[in-house]
Short mmCIF file of C-alpha atoms and ligand atoms in Angstrom, two decimals:
data_model
loop_
_atom_site.label_atom_id
_atom_site.label_comp_id
_atom_site.label_asym_id
_atom_site.label_seq_id
_atom_site.Cartn_x
_atom_site.Cartn_y
_atom_site.Cartn_z
CA MET N 1 -6.82 -11.59 11.53
CA LYS N 2 -3.97 -9.71 13.19
CA CYS N 3 -4.51 -7.43 16.15
CA PHE N 4 -2.42 -4.36 16.93
CA ILE N 5 -2.59 -5.23 20.65
CA LYS N 6 0.12 -7.80 21.36
CA TYR N 7 -0.62 -10.97 23.34
CA PRO N 8 0.78 -14.50 23.69
CA LYS N 9 -0.34 -16.93 20.99
CA TYR N 10 -2.49 -19.07 23.30
CA CYS N 11 -3.97 -16.44 25.60
CA ASP N 12 -7.69 -16.61 26.53
CA PHE N 13 -8.67 -13.39 24.79
CA PRO N 14 -7.30 -13.10 21.23
CA ILE N 15 -9.05 -11.15 18.47
CA GLU N 16 -11.02 -14.32 17.60
CA ASN N 17 -12.72 -14.19 21.03
CA LEU N 18 -13.82 -10.65 22.04
CA PRO N 19 -15.93 -11.45 25.11
CA TYR N 20 -18.00 -8.73 26.75
CA GLY N 21 -17.84 -7.73 30.39
CA VAL N 22 -18.57 -4.88 32.79
CA PHE N 23 -15.70 -3.24 34.66
CA SER N 24 -14.73 -0.22 36.68
CA THR N 25 -11.44 1.16 37.99
CA VAL N 26 -10.41 2.96 41.15
CA ASN N 27 -10.20 6.21 39.18
CA ASP N 28 -13.48 5.65 37.34
CA PRO N 29 -15.81 3.73 39.66
CA VAL N 30 -18.86 3.92 37.35
CA PRO N 31 -19.24 0.48 35.65
CA LYS N 32 -18.55 0.46 31.91
CA ILE N 33 -18.96 -2.14 29.16
CA GLY N 34 -15.71 -3.50 27.77
CA VAL N 35 -14.28 -6.22 25.57
CA ALA N 36 -11.30 -8.31 26.69
CA ILE N 37 -8.35 -8.32 24.28
CA GLY N 38 -5.07 -9.91 25.42
CA ASP N 39 -4.46 -8.55 28.90
CA GLN N 40 -6.33 -5.31 28.07
CA ILE N 41 -9.93 -4.15 28.06
CA LEU N 42 -11.32 -2.11 25.18
CA ASN N 43 -13.69 0.38 26.82
CA LEU N 44 -16.77 0.48 24.55
CA ASN N 45 -18.12 3.51 26.36
CA VAL N 46 -15.24 5.53 24.92
CA ILE N 47 -15.58 4.23 21.35
CA ALA N 48 -19.38 3.95 21.13
CA HIS N 49 -19.41 6.59 18.35
CA LEU N 50 -17.40 4.25 16.11
CA PHE N 51 -20.31 1.77 15.79
CA GLN N 52 -21.61 3.16 12.49
CA GLY N 53 -23.22 0.10 10.85
CA PRO N 54 -26.96 0.03 10.03
CA GLN N 55 -27.82 -2.02 13.15
CA LEU N 56 -25.98 0.09 15.71
CA ARG N 57 -25.70 3.61 14.28
CA ASP N 58 -28.80 4.74 16.20
CA LYS N 59 -28.20 2.45 19.17
CA GLN N 60 -24.71 3.46 20.30
CA HIS N 61 -26.16 4.22 23.75
CA VAL N 62 -26.24 0.46 24.51
CA PHE N 63 -22.45 0.62 24.91
CA GLN N 64 -22.71 3.51 27.36
CA GLU N 65 -24.77 1.67 29.94
CA GLY N 66 -23.55 -0.10 33.06
CA THR N 67 -24.85 -3.54 32.07
CA LEU N 68 -25.11 -5.55 28.86
CA ASN N 69 -28.91 -5.98 29.06
CA SER N 70 -29.77 -3.44 26.36
CA PHE N 71 -27.13 -4.78 23.98
CA MET N 72 -28.32 -8.35 24.66
CA GLY N 73 -31.83 -7.13 23.87
CA LEU N 74 -30.89 -5.98 20.35
CA GLY N 75 -30.58 -9.49 18.90
CA LEU N 76 -28.31 -11.43 16.59
CA PRO N 77 -27.90 -9.00 13.63
CA ALA N 78 -26.70 -6.29 16.03
CA TRP N 79 -24.37 -8.71 17.87
CA LYS N 80 -22.85 -9.75 14.52
CA GLU N 81 -22.33 -6.19 13.45
CA ALA N 82 -20.75 -5.26 16.80
CA ARG N 83 -18.32 -8.18 16.54
CA GLU N 84 -17.32 -7.24 12.99
CA THR N 85 -16.85 -3.60 13.99
CA ILE N 86 -14.69 -4.46 17.02
CA GLN N 87 -12.60 -6.91 14.99
CA LYS N 88 -11.99 -4.20 12.39
CA LEU N 89 -11.15 -1.55 14.99
CA LEU N 90 -8.57 -3.87 16.58
CA SER N 91 -7.09 -4.98 13.29
CA GLU N 92 -3.49 -4.19 12.49
CA ASN N 93 -4.54 -2.96 9.03
CA VAL N 94 -7.14 -0.43 10.17
CA PRO N 95 -5.67 2.91 11.33
CA LEU N 96 -8.84 4.43 12.88
CA LEU N 97 -8.08 3.38 16.47
CA LYS N 98 -4.56 2.05 16.02
CA ASP N 99 -3.11 5.38 14.89
CA ASP N 100 -5.15 7.65 17.16
CA ALA N 101 -2.86 7.88 20.18
CA VAL N 102 -5.24 10.09 22.18
CA LEU N 103 -8.23 7.79 21.68
CA ARG N 104 -6.12 4.70 22.34
CA GLU N 105 -4.94 6.18 25.62
CA ARG N 106 -8.55 6.62 26.72
CA ALA N 107 -9.94 3.41 25.22
CA PHE N 108 -7.72 0.75 26.81
CA VAL N 109 -7.56 -0.31 30.44
CA SER N 110 -5.29 -3.03 31.78
CA GLN N 111 -7.26 -6.02 33.10
CA GLU N 112 -4.97 -5.87 36.12
CA ASP N 113 -6.43 -2.48 37.06
CA ALA N 114 -10.06 -3.46 36.48
CA ILE N 115 -12.71 -4.41 39.01
CA MET N 116 -15.16 -6.74 37.30
CA HIS N 117 -18.94 -6.63 37.88
CA LEU N 118 -21.85 -8.86 36.92
CA PRO N 119 -22.16 -8.47 33.12
CA ALA N 120 -25.92 -8.02 33.24
CA LYS N 121 -28.72 -7.30 35.64
CA ILE N 122 -29.96 -10.87 35.94
CA GLY N 123 -33.74 -10.75 36.14
CA ASP N 124 -34.21 -14.50 36.37
CA TYR N 125 -31.86 -17.41 36.87
CA THR N 126 -32.70 -21.01 36.02
CA ASP N 127 -30.51 -24.05 36.51
CA PHE N 128 -30.84 -27.17 34.36
CA TYR N 129 -29.65 -30.69 35.06
CA SER N 130 -28.48 -31.67 31.58
CA SER N 131 -25.44 -33.88 32.10
CA ILE N 132 -26.47 -37.50 31.83
CA HIS N 133 -23.43 -38.62 33.81
CA HIS N 134 -24.09 -36.16 36.64
CA ALA N 135 -27.81 -36.99 36.78
CA THR N 136 -27.00 -40.71 36.81
CA ASN N 137 -24.39 -40.33 39.55
CA VAL N 138 -26.61 -38.17 41.78
CA GLY N 139 -29.61 -40.41 41.14
CA MET N 140 -27.59 -43.42 42.27
CA MET N 141 -26.45 -41.68 45.45
CA PHE N 142 -29.67 -39.86 46.42
CA ARG N 143 -32.32 -42.27 45.13
CA ASP N 144 -32.26 -45.60 43.31
CA LYS N 145 -29.04 -47.30 42.20
CA ASN N 146 -30.87 -49.31 39.58
CA ASN N 147 -33.10 -46.51 38.25
CA ALA N 148 -30.82 -43.55 38.65
CA LEU N 149 -32.37 -41.40 35.94
CA THR N 150 -35.92 -40.32 36.73
CA PRO N 151 -38.47 -41.41 34.06
CA ASN N 152 -38.83 -37.83 32.75
CA TRP N 153 -35.11 -37.18 32.29
CA LYS N 154 -34.69 -38.22 28.65
CA TYR N 155 -37.97 -36.58 27.62
CA LEU N 156 -37.34 -33.06 28.82
CA PRO N 157 -34.45 -30.94 30.13
CA VAL N 158 -35.12 -31.04 33.88
CA GLY N 159 -34.45 -27.74 35.65
CA TYR N 160 -35.42 -25.55 38.60
CA HIS N 161 -35.97 -21.83 39.06
CA GLY N 162 -33.01 -20.44 40.98
CA ARG N 163 -32.38 -17.12 42.71
CA ALA N 164 -31.03 -14.34 40.52
CA SER N 165 -30.33 -12.27 43.66
CA SER N 166 -27.59 -14.62 44.83
CA VAL N 167 -25.63 -14.82 41.57
CA VAL N 168 -22.25 -13.17 42.23
CA ILE N 169 -19.21 -12.23 40.20
CA SER N 170 -16.05 -14.34 40.32
CA GLY N 171 -13.88 -13.40 43.30
CA THR N 172 -16.77 -12.95 45.72
CA PRO N 173 -16.21 -15.11 48.83
CA ILE N 174 -19.01 -17.42 49.99
CA HIS N 175 -19.72 -18.21 53.63
CA ARG N 176 -20.51 -21.76 54.66
CA PRO N 177 -24.28 -21.68 55.11
CA HIS N 178 -26.49 -22.83 57.98
CA GLY N 179 -29.49 -25.04 57.54
CA GLN N 180 -31.44 -28.10 58.54
CA THR N 181 -29.97 -31.52 57.92
CA LEU N 182 -30.98 -35.06 58.74
CA VAL N 183 -28.08 -36.63 60.61
CA ILE N 184 -29.79 -39.81 61.82
CA GLU N 185 -32.34 -41.46 59.56
CA GLY N 186 -35.75 -41.48 61.30
CA ALA N 187 -34.73 -38.94 63.97
CA PRO N 188 -35.67 -35.23 63.80
CA PRO N 189 -33.33 -32.98 61.75
CA VAL N 190 -30.67 -30.78 63.35
CA PHE N 191 -29.82 -27.13 62.65
CA GLY N 192 -26.27 -25.88 62.19
CA PRO N 193 -23.51 -25.08 59.70
CA CYS N 194 -23.52 -27.18 56.53
CA LYS N 195 -21.10 -30.09 56.81
CA LEU N 196 -21.13 -31.22 53.19
CA MET N 197 -20.30 -28.07 51.20
CA ASP N 198 -19.69 -28.59 47.50
CA PHE N 199 -19.07 -26.82 44.21
CA GLU N 200 -20.72 -27.59 40.88
CA LEU N 201 -18.85 -27.10 37.60
CA GLU N 202 -21.33 -25.56 35.18
CA MET N 203 -21.56 -23.20 32.26
CA ALA N 204 -24.43 -20.79 31.78
CA PHE N 205 -25.78 -18.74 28.91
CA PHE N 206 -27.23 -15.25 28.88
CA VAL N 207 -30.53 -14.82 27.08
CA GLY N 208 -30.72 -12.23 24.33
CA GLY N 209 -33.93 -10.81 22.93
CA SER N 210 -37.19 -11.77 24.59
CA ASN N 211 -40.61 -13.34 24.06
CA ASN N 212 -44.04 -12.29 25.27
CA LEU N 213 -45.86 -14.24 27.96
CA GLY N 214 -47.91 -16.90 26.20
CA GLU N 215 -45.64 -17.08 23.13
CA PRO N 216 -43.13 -19.96 23.32
CA LEU N 217 -39.81 -19.67 21.47
CA SER N 218 -39.37 -22.11 18.62
CA ILE N 219 -36.42 -24.45 18.23
CA THR N 220 -35.66 -23.03 14.75
CA ASP N 221 -34.80 -19.57 16.04
CA ALA N 222 -33.72 -20.38 19.59
CA HIS N 223 -30.06 -19.72 18.65
CA GLU N 224 -30.98 -16.05 18.09
CA HIS N 225 -31.72 -15.83 21.82
CA ILE N 226 -28.48 -17.31 23.13
CA PHE N 227 -26.10 -14.37 23.50
CA GLY N 228 -23.10 -16.04 25.08
CA PHE N 229 -21.66 -18.22 27.81
CA VAL N 230 -19.82 -17.95 31.13
CA ILE N 231 -18.38 -20.49 33.57
CA MET N 232 -20.49 -20.98 36.66
CA ASN N 233 -19.98 -22.47 40.11
CA ASP N 234 -23.33 -23.42 41.63
CA TRP N 235 -22.19 -23.75 45.26
CA SER N 236 -24.25 -26.53 46.85
CA ALA N 237 -24.90 -27.51 50.47
CA ARG N 238 -25.38 -31.24 49.95
CA ASP N 239 -26.64 -32.18 53.44
CA ILE N 240 -29.19 -29.33 53.39
CA GLN N 241 -30.18 -30.28 49.82
CA LYS N 242 -30.77 -33.92 50.70
CA TRP N 243 -33.23 -33.07 53.47
CA GLU N 244 -35.08 -30.14 51.89
CA TYR N 245 -35.43 -31.13 48.24
CA ILE N 246 -38.42 -33.45 48.54
CA PRO N 247 -40.79 -32.97 46.72
CA LEU N 248 -40.15 -29.58 45.07
CA GLY N 249 -36.44 -29.76 44.27
CA PRO N 250 -33.43 -27.77 45.48
CA PHE N 251 -34.18 -24.65 47.52
CA THR N 252 -31.89 -23.02 50.11
CA ALA N 253 -29.04 -25.46 49.42
CA LYS N 254 -28.59 -23.62 46.12
CA ASN N 255 -29.16 -19.97 47.04
CA VAL N 256 -26.00 -19.67 49.10
CA GLY N 257 -24.35 -18.00 46.12
CA THR N 258 -23.72 -18.89 42.51
CA SER N 259 -20.46 -17.54 41.04
CA ILE N 260 -19.96 -16.65 37.39
CA SER N 261 -16.87 -15.72 35.38
CA PRO N 262 -16.86 -12.06 34.29
CA TRP N 263 -16.35 -12.36 30.50
CA VAL N 264 -19.31 -13.43 28.35
CA VAL N 265 -17.93 -15.40 25.41
CA THR N 266 -20.42 -14.92 22.59
CA THR N 267 -22.06 -17.80 20.76
CA LEU N 268 -20.60 -16.20 17.60
CA ALA N 269 -17.06 -16.69 18.95
CA LEU N 270 -17.86 -20.32 19.76
CA GLU N 271 -19.00 -21.20 16.20
CA PRO N 272 -15.62 -22.72 15.18
CA PHE N 273 -15.89 -25.12 18.12
CA ILE N 274 -19.28 -26.62 17.30
CA VAL N 275 -19.35 -30.42 17.58
CA ASP N 276 -22.02 -33.12 17.23
CA ASN N 277 -24.92 -33.01 19.66
CA TYR N 278 -25.08 -35.77 22.25
CA PRO N 279 -27.05 -38.71 20.76
CA GLN N 280 -30.62 -38.60 22.07
CA ASP N 281 -32.72 -41.71 22.48
CA PRO N 282 -35.75 -41.60 22.63
CA GLU N 283 -36.13 -39.01 19.91
CA PRO N 284 -37.25 -35.73 21.53
CA PHE N 285 -40.73 -34.32 20.86
CA PRO N 286 -40.85 -32.14 17.72
CA TYR N 287 -40.83 -28.91 19.78
CA LEU N 288 -37.42 -29.96 21.17
CA LYS N 289 -35.94 -31.68 18.12
CA HIS N 290 -33.18 -30.05 16.08
CA ASP N 291 -30.70 -31.67 13.72
CA ASP N 292 -28.29 -28.76 13.40
CA LYS N 293 -25.31 -28.94 15.73
CA PHE N 294 -25.47 -26.77 18.82
CA ASN N 295 -22.89 -28.40 21.07
CA PHE N 296 -19.44 -26.95 21.80
CA ASP N 297 -16.03 -28.41 22.53
CA ILE N 298 -15.02 -26.43 25.63
CA ASN N 299 -12.35 -27.89 27.92
CA LEU N 300 -13.17 -27.31 31.56
CA GLN N 301 -11.05 -27.66 34.67
CA VAL N 302 -11.57 -27.29 38.42
CA ASP N 303 -8.75 -26.57 40.90
CA ILE N 304 -8.83 -26.53 44.69
CA THR N 305 -6.33 -24.38 46.60
CA PRO N 306 -6.45 -24.98 50.36
CA LYS N 307 -6.35 -22.16 52.90
CA ASP N 308 -2.88 -20.59 53.27
CA SER N 309 -1.57 -22.63 50.34
CA ILE N 310 -0.44 -21.45 46.94
CA ILE N 311 -0.46 -24.94 45.44
CA PRO N 312 -3.61 -25.72 43.47
CA THR N 313 -4.68 -29.27 42.71
CA THR N 314 -6.64 -29.96 39.55
CA ILE N 315 -9.42 -32.26 40.68
CA CYS N 316 -11.60 -32.35 37.57
CA ARG N 317 -11.18 -32.12 33.82
CA SER N 318 -14.46 -32.09 31.95
CA ASN N 319 -15.96 -30.71 28.74
CA PHE N 320 -19.12 -28.81 27.85
CA LYS N 321 -19.73 -31.29 25.01
CA TYR N 322 -20.76 -34.01 27.51
CA LEU N 323 -24.14 -32.32 28.00
CA TYR N 324 -27.12 -34.36 26.76
CA TRP N 325 -29.54 -31.47 26.21
CA THR N 326 -28.45 -28.49 24.11
CA ALA N 327 -28.82 -24.86 25.20
CA LYS N 328 -31.44 -24.44 22.46
CA GLN N 329 -33.50 -27.30 23.88
CA GLN N 330 -33.18 -25.90 27.41
CA LEU N 331 -34.38 -22.47 26.31
CA VAL N 332 -37.26 -23.75 24.19
CA HIS N 333 -38.45 -26.10 26.91
CA HIS N 334 -38.28 -23.23 29.41
CA THR N 335 -40.75 -21.21 27.32
CA ILE N 336 -43.00 -24.03 26.05
CA THR N 337 -45.78 -23.19 28.51
CA GLY N 338 -45.52 -19.56 27.42
CA CYS N 339 -43.00 -18.44 30.05
CA ASN N 340 -41.42 -15.15 29.00
CA VAL N 341 -37.65 -14.71 29.15
CA ASN N 342 -35.76 -11.42 29.05
CA PRO N 343 -32.36 -10.10 28.01
CA GLY N 344 -29.88 -10.85 30.78
CA ASP N 345 -31.68 -13.92 32.12
CA LEU N 346 -29.16 -16.58 33.09
CA MET N 347 -29.58 -20.30 32.27
CA GLY N 348 -27.21 -22.77 33.98
CA SER N 349 -26.32 -25.99 32.16
CA GLY N 350 -26.33 -28.18 35.24
CA THR N 351 -23.19 -29.80 36.60
CA ILE N 352 -21.00 -30.97 33.73
CA SER N 353 -19.66 -34.46 34.40
CA GLY N 354 -18.16 -36.81 31.84
CA ASP N 355 -18.18 -40.58 32.21
CA ALA N 356 -14.59 -40.85 33.53
CA SER N 357 -14.30 -40.53 37.31
CA ASP N 358 -11.79 -37.64 37.04
CA SER N 359 -14.28 -35.70 34.90
CA PHE N 360 -17.01 -35.51 37.55
CA GLY N 361 -18.05 -31.89 38.14
CA SER N 362 -18.70 -31.96 41.90
CA LEU N 363 -17.05 -33.29 45.06
CA LEU N 364 -20.22 -35.27 45.76
CA GLU N 365 -19.34 -37.37 42.73
CA LEU N 366 -15.52 -37.14 42.88
CA SER N 367 -15.50 -38.48 46.47
CA TRP N 368 -18.57 -40.62 45.80
CA LYS N 369 -20.59 -39.16 48.67
CA GLY N 370 -17.49 -39.04 50.87
CA THR N 371 -16.62 -42.74 50.53
CA LYS N 372 -13.52 -42.11 48.35
CA PRO N 373 -11.64 -39.05 49.66
CA ILE N 374 -9.36 -37.38 47.14
CA THR N 375 -5.80 -36.42 48.01
CA LEU N 376 -4.58 -32.92 47.21
CA ASN N 377 -1.02 -31.93 46.28
CA ASP N 378 -0.37 -30.68 49.83
CA GLY N 379 -1.22 -34.15 51.17
CA THR N 380 -4.57 -33.19 52.71
CA LYS N 381 -7.71 -35.10 51.77
CA ARG N 382 -11.13 -33.88 50.71
CA LYS N 383 -14.54 -35.48 50.85
CA PHE N 384 -16.24 -32.09 50.75
CA LEU N 385 -14.95 -28.51 50.94
CA GLN N 386 -13.08 -27.20 53.98
CA ASP N 387 -13.17 -23.61 55.20
CA GLY N 388 -10.61 -21.54 53.32
CA ASP N 389 -10.64 -23.69 50.18
CA THR N 390 -10.56 -21.67 46.96
CA ILE N 391 -12.26 -23.15 43.89
CA THR N 392 -10.97 -22.00 40.51
CA MET N 393 -12.77 -23.03 37.34
CA LYS N 394 -11.31 -22.42 33.88
CA GLY N 395 -12.44 -23.13 30.36
CA PHE N 396 -11.06 -22.80 26.86
CA CYS N 397 -11.63 -23.93 23.29
CA GLU N 398 -8.65 -25.08 21.27
CA GLY N 399 -8.54 -23.47 17.83
CA ASN N 400 -6.08 -23.81 14.98
CA GLY N 401 -3.15 -21.77 16.34
CA TYR N 402 -5.20 -19.91 18.95
CA ASN N 403 -7.50 -20.50 21.93
CA VAL N 404 -10.82 -18.97 22.84
CA GLY N 405 -10.82 -18.81 26.63
CA PHE N 406 -13.32 -17.94 29.33
CA GLY N 407 -10.89 -16.70 31.98
CA GLU N 408 -11.60 -17.88 35.51
CA CYS N 409 -14.48 -18.33 37.90
CA VAL N 410 -12.98 -18.11 41.39
CA GLY N 411 -14.48 -18.28 44.85
CA LYS N 412 -13.24 -18.90 48.37
CA LEU N 413 -15.29 -20.69 50.99
CA LEU N 414 -15.21 -18.77 54.28
CA PRO N 415 -16.23 -20.20 57.67
CA ALA N 416 -19.88 -20.06 58.71
CA LYS N 417 -20.90 -16.75 60.27
CA ILE N 418 -21.98 -16.76 63.91
CA LEU N 419 -25.76 -16.45 63.88
CA GLN N 420 -27.69 -15.02 66.84
CA PHE N 421 -31.31 -15.98 67.45
O1 LIG T 1 -30.69 -35.01 41.63
C1 LIG T 1 -30.99 -34.16 42.49
O2 LIG T 1 -31.80 -34.39 43.37
C2 LIG T 1 -30.37 -32.84 42.48
C3 LIG T 1 -29.29 -32.55 41.77
C4 LIG T 1 -28.74 -31.19 41.85
O3 LIG T 1 -27.80 -30.92 42.60
C5 LIG T 1 -29.47 -30.14 41.14
C6 LIG T 1 -28.67 -29.18 40.36
O4 LIG T 1 -28.18 -28.17 40.86
C7 LIG T 1 -28.59 -29.43 38.90
C8 LIG T 1 -27.23 -29.60 38.33
O5 LIG T 1 -26.31 -28.84 38.68
O6 LIG T 1 -27.03 -30.46 37.46
CA1 CA T 2 -26.50 -26.84 39.72
MG1 MG T 3 -28.39 -18.89 43.24
#
């Protein structure tokens, strides 16, 4: 597969990737659907008429909307056809787009000139808790050292319903939140700015297709409902979380803002990077059990760049493959009671920690609740985030002579706002 757009061999967005996103420009502020290729964006709005296969011929309008929801709603055969069409259109051997200078001029936008938007209107957002290492670490710190995993953990993918309204696109700054925290055990709580602000390294998938209320999805066709993945930072106010979470789970500590990377890497593009599922013992119930592989080798990295610094420090290297529960199991469990999901719903993986201490996906774990501060390249130390810190998350799969990358999920922590009561 050779593309007529030139890019470096190991860039994030080669012709093998083709992630979808929503962008606008200063000159054209109406959001459009595009595909990242090298350092360019192929504007699908402009080339919608070139989707002439049986799945998309009558549905070209999905590429002329301002979100990916309708396209996500079409399902796997349409996604496959779209990918094949775009690969052909970008191929060095196909003249249709390559040799049409006027169309090319209109169809490509430099990523540098693009303003990225949320890829979909997210109707519902759920966050799972599927890394066994993360759940064990947090269980040890928040609950019982000797029984860190709760008794349900290996029977079902634990999760909570999050707030779709506070999911934001990479680049959006987040203010340190206010809330209640328990400073002295046994004394009343205090109110004020969060003191233990954290990030969480996650990935999330967008749901495609839908099911009716009362009709659970089955594990055999769950993959047809997993459109693609992004990198996610589930900003977390640890001191607020610790006080508020009993007994219903995280609440305001997690609706401060949740950042996602702008390019949705499709499950189809991830197929070459499938690896064995995490071994599961006890064997899951039949509704959750699948023997086909649905785990992916995706290298993940988190950098902190302090305020006024240009020197990032990589503080975590992890991998999506460390997750215990697969995305298929998460989705099927979500619907087992009959819960309906919709195109554009977002499902977070949970914080992705490996077993090595430099692969932990949060500062809570990396600094072990603040007992082991980490030293950054500029000499400053971190237990939790400081105002002005920028968190940059990156991810990529290593192919044979190429990478499939996710780009970046970036966010800066700003000081708490002054609240008046
Ligand atoms: O163990 C707990 O009480 C809570 C853990 C979390 O922070 C929940 C969460 O966001 C899930 C995750 O990211 O894995
Ligand atoms: Ca989380
Ligand atoms: Mg949220």
